[in-house]
Short mmCIF file of C-alpha atoms in Angstrom, two decimals:
data_model
loop_
_atom_site.label_atom_id
_atom_site.label_comp_id
_atom_site.label_asym_id
_atom_site.label_seq_id
_atom_site.Cartn_x
_atom_site.Cartn_y
_atom_site.Cartn_z
CA MET O 672 20.97 26.77 4.80
CA ILE O 673 18.31 26.98 2.09
CA ASN O 674 19.45 29.01 -0.93
CA ALA O 675 17.75 30.23 -4.09
CA TYR O 676 18.99 27.22 -6.09
CA ASP O 677 17.37 24.77 -3.64
CA ILE O 678 14.06 26.62 -3.84
CA LEU O 679 14.09 26.72 -7.65
CA GLU O 680 15.07 23.05 -7.81
CA THR O 681 12.11 22.07 -5.62
CA ILE O 682 9.73 24.15 -7.74
CA ARG O 683 11.03 22.41 -10.87
CA MET O 684 10.59 18.98 -9.27
CA ILE O 685 6.96 19.78 -8.46
CA GLN O 686 6.08 21.38 -11.79
CA ASP O 687 8.01 19.23 -14.25
CA GLU O 688 8.88 15.95 -12.53
CA CYS O 689 5.65 14.93 -10.73
CA LEU O 690 7.03 15.43 -7.21
CA ASP O 691 4.33 15.31 -4.57
CA ILE O 692 3.40 14.12 -1.12
CA ARG O 693 1.31 11.07 -1.88
CA THR O 694 -0.52 11.08 1.44
CA ILE O 695 -0.80 12.39 4.95
CA THR O 696 -2.45 9.60 6.92
CA MET O 697 -3.86 10.04 10.42
CA GLY O 698 -3.67 6.87 12.49
CA ILE O 699 -6.42 6.59 15.11
CA SER O 700 -6.72 3.96 17.84
CA LEU O 701 -10.23 2.60 18.29
CA LEU O 702 -9.46 0.45 21.33
CA ASP O 703 -11.48 2.74 23.60
CA CYS O 704 -14.49 2.37 21.25
CA ILE O 705 -15.04 -1.31 22.09
CA ASP O 706 -18.53 -2.20 23.34
CA SER O 707 -20.55 -5.42 23.48
CA ASP O 708 -23.41 -3.58 21.74
CA ILE O 709 -22.38 -3.34 18.08
CA ASP O 710 -24.49 -0.26 17.40
CA LYS O 711 -22.94 1.55 20.35
CA ALA O 712 -19.46 0.48 19.25
CA CYS O 713 -20.09 1.75 15.72
CA GLU O 714 -21.29 5.07 17.07
CA ASN O 715 -18.17 5.29 19.25
CA VAL O 716 -16.01 4.62 16.17
CA TYR O 717 -17.77 7.31 14.13
CA ASN O 718 -17.56 9.86 16.94
CA LYS O 719 -13.87 9.31 17.64
CA ILE O 720 -12.79 9.43 14.00
CA THR O 721 -14.77 12.57 13.24
CA ALA O 722 -13.48 14.25 16.40
CA LYS O 723 -9.81 13.43 15.74
CA ALA O 724 -9.79 13.94 11.95
CA LYS O 725 -12.24 16.81 11.55
CA ASN O 726 -9.43 19.19 10.53
CA LEU O 727 -7.23 16.71 8.62
CA VAL O 728 -8.29 17.67 5.10
CA ARG O 729 -8.34 21.39 5.88
CA THR O 730 -4.84 21.14 7.37
CA GLY O 731 -3.52 19.34 4.30
CA GLU O 732 -4.99 22.02 2.04
CA ARG O 733 -3.45 24.79 4.15
CA ILE O 734 0.00 23.18 3.90
CA GLU O 735 -0.41 22.79 0.15
CA LYS O 736 -1.26 26.47 -0.17
CA GLU O 737 1.44 27.72 2.20
CA TYR O 738 4.33 25.69 0.77
CA GLY O 739 3.14 24.99 -2.77
CA ILE O 740 3.58 21.25 -2.25
CA PRO O 741 0.87 18.99 -3.75
CA ILE O 742 -0.61 16.57 -1.19
CA ILE O 743 -2.54 14.11 -3.31
CA HIS O 744 -4.52 12.22 -0.65
CA LYS O 745 -5.62 12.75 2.92
CA ARG O 746 -6.31 9.42 4.60
CA ILE O 747 -7.15 7.74 7.90
CA ALA O 748 -5.95 4.40 9.27
CA VAL O 749 -7.66 2.75 12.24
CA THR O 750 -7.18 -0.18 14.59
CA PRO O 751 -7.96 -3.48 12.80
CA ILE O 752 -11.73 -3.73 12.96
CA ALA O 753 -11.60 -7.46 13.73
CA ILE O 754 -10.22 -6.50 17.16
CA ILE O 755 -12.99 -3.98 17.79
CA SER O 756 -15.80 -6.24 16.59
CA ALA O 757 -14.61 -9.25 18.60
CA ALA O 758 -16.34 -8.00 21.76
CA CYS O 759 -19.70 -7.43 20.07
CA ARG O 760 -22.54 -9.88 20.72
CA GLU O 761 -23.88 -9.35 17.22
CA LYS O 762 -21.42 -10.66 14.63
CA ASN O 763 -22.08 -8.28 11.74
CA PRO O 764 -18.81 -6.41 11.01
CA VAL O 765 -20.26 -4.76 7.89
CA LYS O 766 -21.91 -2.32 10.30
CA PHE O 767 -18.42 -1.09 11.16
CA ALA O 768 -17.64 -0.65 7.45
CA LEU O 769 -20.71 1.54 7.09
CA ALA O 770 -19.70 3.55 10.18
CA LEU O 771 -16.25 4.05 8.70
CA GLN O 772 -17.80 5.21 5.42
CA ARG O 773 -19.96 7.73 7.27
CA ALA O 774 -16.84 9.03 9.01
CA ALA O 775 -14.96 9.25 5.69
CA ASP O 776 -17.81 11.25 4.20
CA GLU O 777 -17.95 13.59 7.18
CA CYS O 778 -14.18 14.20 7.27
CA GLY O 779 -13.81 14.39 3.48
CA VAL O 780 -10.87 11.98 3.31
CA ASN O 781 -9.99 9.88 0.28
CA PHE O 782 -9.67 6.54 2.08
CA ILE O 783 -9.98 4.89 5.48
CA GLY O 784 -7.85 1.79 6.01
CA GLY O 785 -8.23 -0.73 8.77
CA TYR O 786 -11.09 -3.05 7.83
CA SER O 787 -8.48 -5.62 8.70
CA ALA O 788 -7.58 -8.81 10.53
CA LEU O 789 -4.22 -10.14 11.76
CA VAL O 790 -4.29 -13.93 11.48
CA GLN O 791 -0.67 -14.92 10.89
CA LYS O 792 -0.78 -17.62 13.58
CA GLY O 793 -4.48 -18.44 13.62
CA PHE O 794 -7.97 -17.02 13.98
CA SER O 795 -9.16 -15.34 17.17
CA ALA O 796 -12.62 -14.01 18.01
CA GLY O 797 -13.97 -11.78 15.26
CA ASP O 798 -11.36 -12.63 12.62
CA LEU O 799 -13.28 -15.11 10.49
CA GLU O 800 -16.47 -13.07 10.57
CA LEU O 801 -14.61 -9.99 9.36
CA ILE O 802 -12.69 -11.83 6.64
CA GLU O 803 -15.84 -13.46 5.26
CA SER O 804 -17.57 -10.05 5.25
CA ILE O 805 -14.87 -8.27 3.20
CA PRO O 806 -16.54 -8.69 -0.23
CA GLU O 807 -19.81 -7.18 1.03
CA ALA O 808 -18.04 -4.42 2.98
CA LEU O 809 -16.03 -3.32 -0.06
CA SER O 810 -19.11 -3.49 -2.25
CA VAL O 811 -21.38 -1.30 -0.11
CA THR O 812 -18.70 1.34 0.61
CA SER O 813 -16.54 3.50 -1.64
CA ASN O 814 -13.71 4.78 0.57
CA ILE O 815 -12.95 1.77 2.78
CA CYS O 816 -9.80 -0.32 2.35
CA SER O 817 -9.18 -3.77 3.77
CA SER O 818 -6.14 -5.88 4.61
CA VAL O 819 -5.39 -9.29 6.11
CA ASN O 820 -2.00 -10.35 7.46
CA ILE O 821 -1.60 -14.10 6.94
CA GLY O 822 2.06 -14.64 7.78
CA SER O 823 5.23 -13.38 9.40
CA SER O 824 8.86 -14.35 9.74
CA LYS O 825 8.21 -15.17 13.41
CA THR O 826 5.08 -17.29 12.99
CA GLY O 827 5.13 -18.79 9.51
CA ILE O 828 2.23 -18.70 7.05
CA ASN O 829 -1.40 -19.44 7.94
CA MET O 830 -2.36 -21.54 4.92
CA ASP O 831 -5.99 -21.77 6.05
CA ALA O 832 -6.13 -17.99 5.79
CA ALA O 833 -4.43 -18.07 2.39
CA ALA O 834 -7.08 -20.50 1.15
CA ILE O 835 -9.90 -18.32 2.46
CA MET O 836 -8.44 -15.16 0.93
CA GLY O 837 -8.41 -16.71 -2.54
CA ARG O 838 -12.17 -17.22 -2.27
CA VAL O 839 -12.72 -13.77 -0.72
CA ILE O 840 -10.86 -12.05 -3.57
CA LYS O 841 -12.82 -13.97 -6.20
CA LYS O 842 -16.13 -13.13 -4.55
CA SER O 843 -15.18 -9.48 -4.12
CA ALA O 844 -14.41 -9.21 -7.83
CA GLU O 845 -17.67 -10.91 -8.80
CA ILE O 846 -19.95 -8.68 -6.74
CA THR O 847 -18.24 -5.52 -8.02
CA ALA O 848 -17.99 -6.70 -11.64
CA ASP O 849 -20.30 -3.87 -12.70
CA ARG O 850 -17.71 -1.40 -11.32
CA GLN O 851 -14.57 -2.73 -13.03
CA CYS O 852 -14.11 -5.30 -10.24
CA ILE O 853 -13.03 -2.49 -7.91
CA GLY O 854 -13.53 -4.52 -4.71
CA PRO O 855 -10.21 -6.42 -4.67
CA ALA O 856 -8.37 -3.25 -5.78
CA LYS O 857 -9.02 -2.05 -2.20
CA LEU O 858 -7.86 -5.31 -0.56
CA VAL O 859 -4.30 -6.37 0.35
CA VAL O 860 -3.04 -9.69 1.73
CA PHE O 861 0.17 -9.24 3.73
CA CYS O 862 3.08 -11.09 5.23
CA ASN O 863 4.94 -9.09 7.89
CA ALA O 864 2.47 -6.19 7.73
CA PRO O 865 3.88 -2.97 9.29
CA GLU O 866 1.79 -1.15 11.90
CA ASP O 867 2.57 2.37 10.66
CA ASN O 868 2.12 2.16 6.88
CA PRO O 869 0.40 5.29 5.49
CA PHE O 870 -0.25 3.78 2.03
CA MET O 871 -3.53 2.21 0.96
CA ALA O 872 -4.94 -0.28 0.64
CA GLY O 873 -2.79 -1.79 3.38
CA ALA O 874 -2.83 0.91 6.04
CA PHE O 875 -4.05 0.10 9.53
CA HIS O 876 -3.22 1.55 12.95
CA GLY O 877 -1.25 -1.00 14.96
CA THR O 878 -1.96 -1.78 18.59
CA GLY O 879 1.52 -0.55 19.54
CA GLU O 880 0.92 2.89 18.04
CA PRO O 881 -0.10 6.07 19.94
CA ASP O 882 -3.75 7.02 20.33
CA CYS O 883 -3.47 9.36 17.35
CA VAL O 884 -0.54 10.03 15.02
CA ILE O 885 0.32 11.59 11.64
CA ASN O 886 2.28 9.54 9.09
CA VAL O 887 3.42 10.80 5.70
CA GLY O 888 4.01 8.93 2.45
CA VAL O 889 6.19 10.60 -0.18
CA SER O 890 6.49 9.92 -3.90
CA GLY O 891 8.81 11.14 -6.66
CA PRO O 892 9.79 8.47 -9.25
CA GLY O 893 9.88 11.19 -11.91
CA VAL O 894 12.42 13.18 -9.92
CA VAL O 895 14.72 10.16 -9.57
CA ARG O 896 14.45 9.30 -13.26
CA SER O 897 15.23 12.89 -14.25
CA ALA O 898 18.29 12.98 -11.99
CA ILE O 899 19.69 9.75 -13.47
CA GLU O 900 19.14 10.89 -17.04
CA LYS O 901 21.42 13.88 -16.46
CA TYR O 902 24.36 11.45 -16.09
CA PRO O 903 24.13 9.03 -19.05
CA ASP O 904 27.72 7.78 -18.62
CA ALA O 905 27.72 7.36 -14.83
CA SER O 906 28.95 4.12 -13.26
CA ILE O 907 26.69 1.97 -11.09
CA ASN O 908 28.32 3.40 -7.95
CA GLU O 909 27.65 6.91 -9.18
CA ILE O 910 24.04 6.02 -10.04
CA ALA O 911 23.56 4.79 -6.45
CA ASP O 912 24.89 8.09 -5.11
CA ILE O 913 22.63 10.09 -7.42
CA ILE O 914 19.58 8.15 -6.21
CA LYS O 915 20.60 8.58 -2.55
CA LYS O 916 20.99 12.34 -2.90
CA THR O 917 17.65 12.63 -4.69
CA ALA O 918 15.86 10.47 -2.12
CA PHE O 919 17.30 12.72 0.60
CA LYS O 920 15.70 15.80 -1.00
CA ILE O 921 12.35 14.06 -1.48
CA THR O 922 12.29 12.80 2.11
CA ARG O 923 13.14 16.24 3.53
CA MET O 924 9.99 17.53 1.94
CA GLY O 925 8.02 14.72 3.59
CA GLN O 926 9.64 15.54 6.93
CA LEU O 927 8.60 19.18 6.55
CA VAL O 928 4.99 18.31 5.74
CA GLY O 929 4.74 15.76 8.55
CA SER O 930 6.17 18.13 11.14
CA LYS O 931 3.89 20.97 10.04
CA ALA O 932 0.78 18.76 10.00
CA SER O 933 1.66 17.42 13.45
CA GLU O 934 2.01 20.93 14.83
CA MET O 935 -1.21 22.22 13.25
CA LEU O 936 -3.31 19.20 14.30
CA GLY O 937 -1.80 18.85 17.77
CA VAL O 938 -0.98 15.15 17.39
CA PRO O 939 2.40 13.37 17.36
CA PHE O 940 4.39 13.03 14.14
CA GLY O 941 4.89 9.34 13.44
CA ILE O 942 6.94 8.39 10.38
CA VAL O 943 7.84 9.30 6.83
CA ASP O 944 7.36 6.36 4.48
CA LEU O 945 9.90 7.18 1.77
CA SER O 946 8.58 4.72 -0.80
CA LEU O 947 8.72 5.75 -4.45
CA ALA O 948 5.03 5.45 -5.30
CA PRO O 949 4.28 5.75 -9.04
CA THR O 950 1.16 7.15 -10.68
CA PRO O 951 -0.36 6.74 -14.14
CA ALA O 952 0.95 10.23 -14.99
CA VAL O 953 3.52 10.40 -17.77
CA GLY O 954 7.04 10.47 -16.33
CA ASP O 955 6.05 9.20 -12.88
CA SER O 956 7.09 5.57 -13.29
CA VAL O 957 9.40 3.22 -11.36
CA ALA O 958 9.75 1.12 -14.53
CA HIS O 959 11.13 4.17 -16.33
CA ILE O 960 13.72 4.63 -13.56
CA LEU O 961 14.95 1.08 -14.16
CA GLU O 962 15.10 1.75 -17.89
CA SER O 963 17.01 5.00 -17.31
CA ILE O 964 19.60 2.94 -15.40
CA GLY O 965 20.21 1.00 -18.60
CA LEU O 966 17.54 -1.64 -19.26
CA GLU O 967 15.94 -1.87 -22.69
CA SER O 968 12.62 -2.72 -21.03
CA CYS O 969 11.43 -3.35 -17.48
CA GLY O 970 11.12 -7.11 -17.06
CA GLY O 971 14.15 -7.93 -19.17
CA PRO O 972 17.41 -9.39 -17.87
CA GLY O 973 18.91 -7.16 -15.18
CA THR O 974 15.58 -5.87 -13.89
CA THR O 975 15.83 -7.46 -10.44
CA ALA O 976 19.40 -6.22 -9.97
CA ALA O 977 18.51 -2.68 -11.03
CA LEU O 978 15.50 -2.68 -8.70
CA ALA O 979 17.67 -3.90 -5.81
CA LEU O 980 20.04 -1.00 -6.46
CA LEU O 981 17.17 1.48 -6.57
CA ASN O 982 15.46 0.19 -3.43
CA ASP O 983 18.64 0.19 -1.34
CA ALA O 984 19.73 3.65 -2.49
CA VAL O 985 16.29 5.12 -1.77
CA LYS O 986 16.40 3.78 1.79
CA LYS O 987 19.96 4.94 2.42
CA GLY O 988 19.25 8.44 1.14
CA GLY O 989 15.89 8.78 2.83
CA VAL O 990 16.92 7.55 6.25
CA MET O 991 19.48 10.36 6.50
CA ALA O 992 16.78 12.95 5.86
CA SER O 993 14.45 11.95 8.70
CA SER O 994 14.78 10.40 12.13
CA ASN O 995 11.28 9.00 11.71
CA VAL O 996 11.46 6.64 8.72
CA GLY O 997 9.03 3.73 8.79
CA GLY O 998 6.14 2.07 7.01
CA LEU O 999 7.26 0.22 3.89
CA SER O 1000 9.95 2.53 2.44
CA GLY O 1001 11.55 1.59 -0.87
CA ALA O 1002 10.10 1.33 -4.38
CA PHE O 1003 6.58 0.20 -5.24
CA ILE O 1004 5.93 -1.77 -8.41
CA PRO O 1005 2.12 -1.67 -8.87
CA VAL O 1006 1.33 -2.55 -12.47
CA SER O 1007 -1.87 -0.57 -13.05
CA GLU O 1008 -0.51 2.57 -11.37
CA ASP O 1009 2.73 2.69 -13.37
CA GLN O 1010 2.63 3.49 -17.09
CA GLY O 1011 6.07 1.99 -17.65
CA MET O 1012 4.97 -1.30 -16.05
CA ILE O 1013 1.82 -1.30 -18.18
CA ASP O 1014 3.85 -0.79 -21.35
CA ALA O 1015 6.24 -3.59 -20.33
CA VAL O 1016 3.35 -6.00 -19.80
CA LYS O 1017 1.76 -5.09 -23.13
CA CYS O 1018 4.99 -5.64 -25.08
CA GLY O 1019 5.56 -9.03 -23.41
CA SER O 1020 8.68 -7.99 -21.50
CA LEU O 1021 7.13 -8.22 -18.03
CA ARG O 1022 5.34 -11.36 -16.85
CA LEU O 1023 3.90 -12.43 -13.51
CA GLU O 1024 6.84 -14.71 -12.73
CA LYS O 1025 9.33 -11.88 -13.27
CA LEU O 1026 7.25 -9.58 -11.09
CA GLU O 1027 7.39 -12.19 -8.34
CA ALA O 1028 11.19 -12.30 -8.59
CA MET O 1029 11.31 -8.50 -8.39
CA THR O 1030 9.27 -8.52 -5.18
CA ALA O 1031 12.17 -10.18 -3.37
CA VAL O 1032 14.05 -6.87 -3.53
CA CYS O 1033 11.35 -4.17 -3.74
CA SER O 1034 9.22 -2.39 -1.19
CA VAL O 1035 6.09 -4.54 -1.15
CA GLY O 1036 4.96 -7.24 -3.57
CA LEU O 1037 2.53 -8.15 -6.32
CA ASP O 1038 0.54 -4.94 -6.37
CA MET O 1039 -2.47 -4.09 -8.57
CA ILE O 1040 -2.09 -7.20 -10.73
CA VAL O 1041 -5.08 -7.87 -13.00
CA VAL O 1042 -5.63 -11.51 -13.97
CA PRO O 1043 -8.27 -13.28 -16.09
CA GLY O 1044 -11.69 -13.53 -14.50
CA ASP O 1045 -11.77 -17.32 -14.76
CA VAL O 1046 -8.67 -17.80 -12.59
CA THR O 1047 -9.50 -20.23 -9.78
CA ALA O 1048 -9.63 -19.28 -6.10
CA GLU O 1049 -6.95 -21.83 -5.25
CA THR O 1050 -4.62 -20.33 -7.88
CA ILE O 1051 -5.04 -16.92 -6.22
CA SER O 1052 -4.39 -18.56 -2.83
CA ALA O 1053 -1.21 -20.15 -4.17
CA VAL O 1054 0.02 -16.81 -5.56
CA ILE O 1055 -0.61 -15.31 -2.11
CA ALA O 1056 1.31 -18.18 -0.46
CA ASP O 1057 4.25 -17.78 -2.85
CA GLU O 1058 4.49 -14.08 -2.11
CA ALA O 1059 4.12 -14.62 1.64
CA ALA O 1060 6.96 -17.15 1.49
CA ILE O 1061 9.26 -14.53 -0.04
CA GLY O 1062 8.41 -12.17 2.80
CA MET O 1063 8.71 -14.81 5.52
CA VAL O 1064 12.08 -16.16 4.41
CA ASN O 1065 13.60 -12.75 3.62
CA ASN O 1066 12.23 -11.09 6.76
CA LYS O 1067 10.53 -8.32 4.75
CA THR O 1068 7.03 -7.09 4.08
CA THR O 1069 5.37 -8.63 1.04
CA ALA O 1070 1.81 -8.27 -0.16
CA VAL O 1071 -0.62 -9.29 -2.87
CA ARG O 1072 -3.28 -7.03 -4.39
CA ILE O 1073 -4.69 -9.06 -7.24
CA ILE O 1074 -7.86 -8.35 -9.23
CA PRO O 1075 -9.68 -11.09 -11.17
CA ALA O 1076 -11.18 -9.28 -14.17
CA VAL O 1077 -14.61 -10.89 -14.45
CA GLY O 1078 -15.50 -11.52 -18.10
CA LYS O 1079 -12.08 -10.45 -19.41
CA LYS O 1080 -9.16 -12.37 -20.87
CA VAL O 1081 -5.41 -11.85 -21.27
CA GLY O 1082 -4.68 -8.70 -23.25
CA GLU O 1083 -7.84 -6.85 -22.25
CA THR O 1084 -7.89 -3.96 -19.75
CA LEU O 1085 -9.64 -2.86 -16.58
CA GLU O 1086 -10.04 0.91 -16.18
CA PHE O 1087 -10.05 2.02 -12.54
CA GLY O 1088 -9.36 5.74 -12.97
CA GLY O 1089 -7.54 8.11 -10.65
CA LEU O 1090 -4.39 6.88 -8.91
CA LEU O 1091 -5.40 3.26 -9.53
CA GLY O 1092 -4.97 3.75 -13.28
CA SER O 1093 -5.74 0.94 -15.72
CA GLY O 1094 -4.64 -2.66 -15.53
CA PRO O 1095 -3.77 -4.97 -18.43
CA VAL O 1096 -4.96 -8.54 -17.83
CA MET O 1097 -1.87 -10.70 -17.26
CA GLU O 1098 -1.42 -14.37 -18.00
CA VAL O 1099 -1.37 -16.78 -15.04
CA ASN O 1100 0.06 -20.29 -14.91
CA THR O 1101 -3.00 -22.55 -14.90
CA LYS O 1102 -1.41 -25.69 -13.42
CA SER O 1103 -3.58 -26.50 -10.43
CA PRO O 1104 -2.33 -26.05 -6.83
CA LEU O 1105 -5.65 -27.38 -5.45
CA LYS O 1106 -4.22 -30.29 -3.43
CA PHE O 1107 -1.51 -28.10 -1.92
CA ILE O 1108 -3.94 -25.38 -0.88
CA SER O 1109 -6.51 -27.91 0.38
CA ARG O 1110 -4.09 -29.40 2.91
CA GLY O 1111 -4.49 -26.42 5.24
CA GLY O 1112 -2.43 -25.88 8.37
CA ARG O 1113 0.54 -23.58 8.80
CA ILE O 1114 3.91 -23.37 7.06
CA PRO O 1115 6.40 -23.22 9.95
CA ALA O 1116 8.56 -20.17 10.46
CA PRO O 1117 12.13 -20.35 9.09
CA MET O 1118 15.13 -21.10 11.28
CA HIS O 1119 16.24 -17.48 11.42
CA SER O 1120 13.03 -16.64 13.32
CA ILE O 1121 14.59 -18.19 16.45
CA LYS O 1122 16.61 -15.15 17.50
CA ASN O 1123 15.97 -15.07 21.25
#
C-alpha cells in the first residue's frame, strides 16, 4: 500500500536527487516497409514511423504532468536499416537516414536509433554499404543514432568489421569537426548487442521483437548516492542492501511509466532497462556513488570492486520491481555525461586502461570517451577489439563510443551540451596495433559458447 511517506520520498527524489525517467523508447519494426525501390521503401518507413509514434511525445508529456515524473527523452528505435536497405536496387542508405530524420521532426522525438548493421559473423547484403555511409548519415542528420554489432559470445569477433569501424569513426569525427566532432558521439560499436535496449546511441528494434513496443529506461544515480551517504558506517553487505532497496524504488517508477504509456498508446509494454544513467547535472554521477562507498577518487584502487558491487545490487533490486527487466540494466560509466568521471580524469585518477578494467563489471563499456584527434584508425579499431573481447569472453554486452577530437590534444575539452555533456581529451597508448588489425578475419568464439 502506498502511504504518505512513500509519496513524499518520491517527491524528494525527483526534486533534490535528480531522479527521472531517462527515456520512453518506442520500438517499431520496419520489416513490412521493405521494397526494391529505395524511394518507395523510404516513404514506407516514414509513413509507418509517423503513424505509430504520432502520439509518443504527447503521451510522455501527459504522464509527466499527471504523475509529476520527469521524462527526459522520448525516442524511437527501428529495425536495423541495413536489413531494410538490402532489398533495394539502389545502394544509397543515406536516403533512409534522411527519411528517419523527417520522421523524427514530424514526431518531435529526441532521437531515432537503428541506422545499424549486425555483422558479428560476417557481412550480408546491405551491411557494408550502410557501414561506409555512417559518417555522411550522421553528418547530414541531427537526431539519428547508429550502431554496429561486430561480435558475440556465440560467433566471436569480426575483425574485418573492427578495422572498418576504426576508419568510420575517424571519418565521422573529421566531417563533423565544425560541430565538436558530434558524429561519433551518436555511434556505438557493440559486442552482444541487446535487441530491446531503449538507450541511445545503441538502440535498435530487434527482429525478434513485436511489431511495436514501448521500452523504458530509468536513471537515478543521485538517489543511490544519497541513500548510501545516510549510512556512513555501514558494512559492505549493508551497502549492497541499501542499493538493492533503492533500485527497487527507482524501477517501480519505471514500471509505472511503462505500463501507463503502453495503455495510452495501445501498444505492448516491453521492458524496463534499470541502468543507472548519469547526467552532467551536479549530484547525478555514478563516480560519486563509488566515492560514497568509500573510494577517495573514482579510478583509484578498489574502483572495479565497488562498481561490481553497485552493478550487481542494482540488478538484484530492480529485477524484483518488474517482471519485464531487459536492455542493458546495471550502471553506465560514460565519461562526458558524468561530472564525477570528468573530475577523476582531470585529476589523473581515471585513465583509459582503468576504464577498460571497469567495463568488465559494468553495464556497457567505454562510453563517450574523447581521445586526441591524431589517434590512428587502427588504434581505435584495437580499442574496439579489446572491448569486444571482454564482452565475448564474459558473455555480456560491451560497447565503444569513442570520439576523436579533431585538432585537440590531451587535457583539452569537447563541449557537446545537453545530456552528452563535455568530454576531457584522454591519453591513449600510442604503440601501434597496425599489423594485428591488418590481419583481418574473425577471432573464434570462446569454448563456453558451445552450450548445445
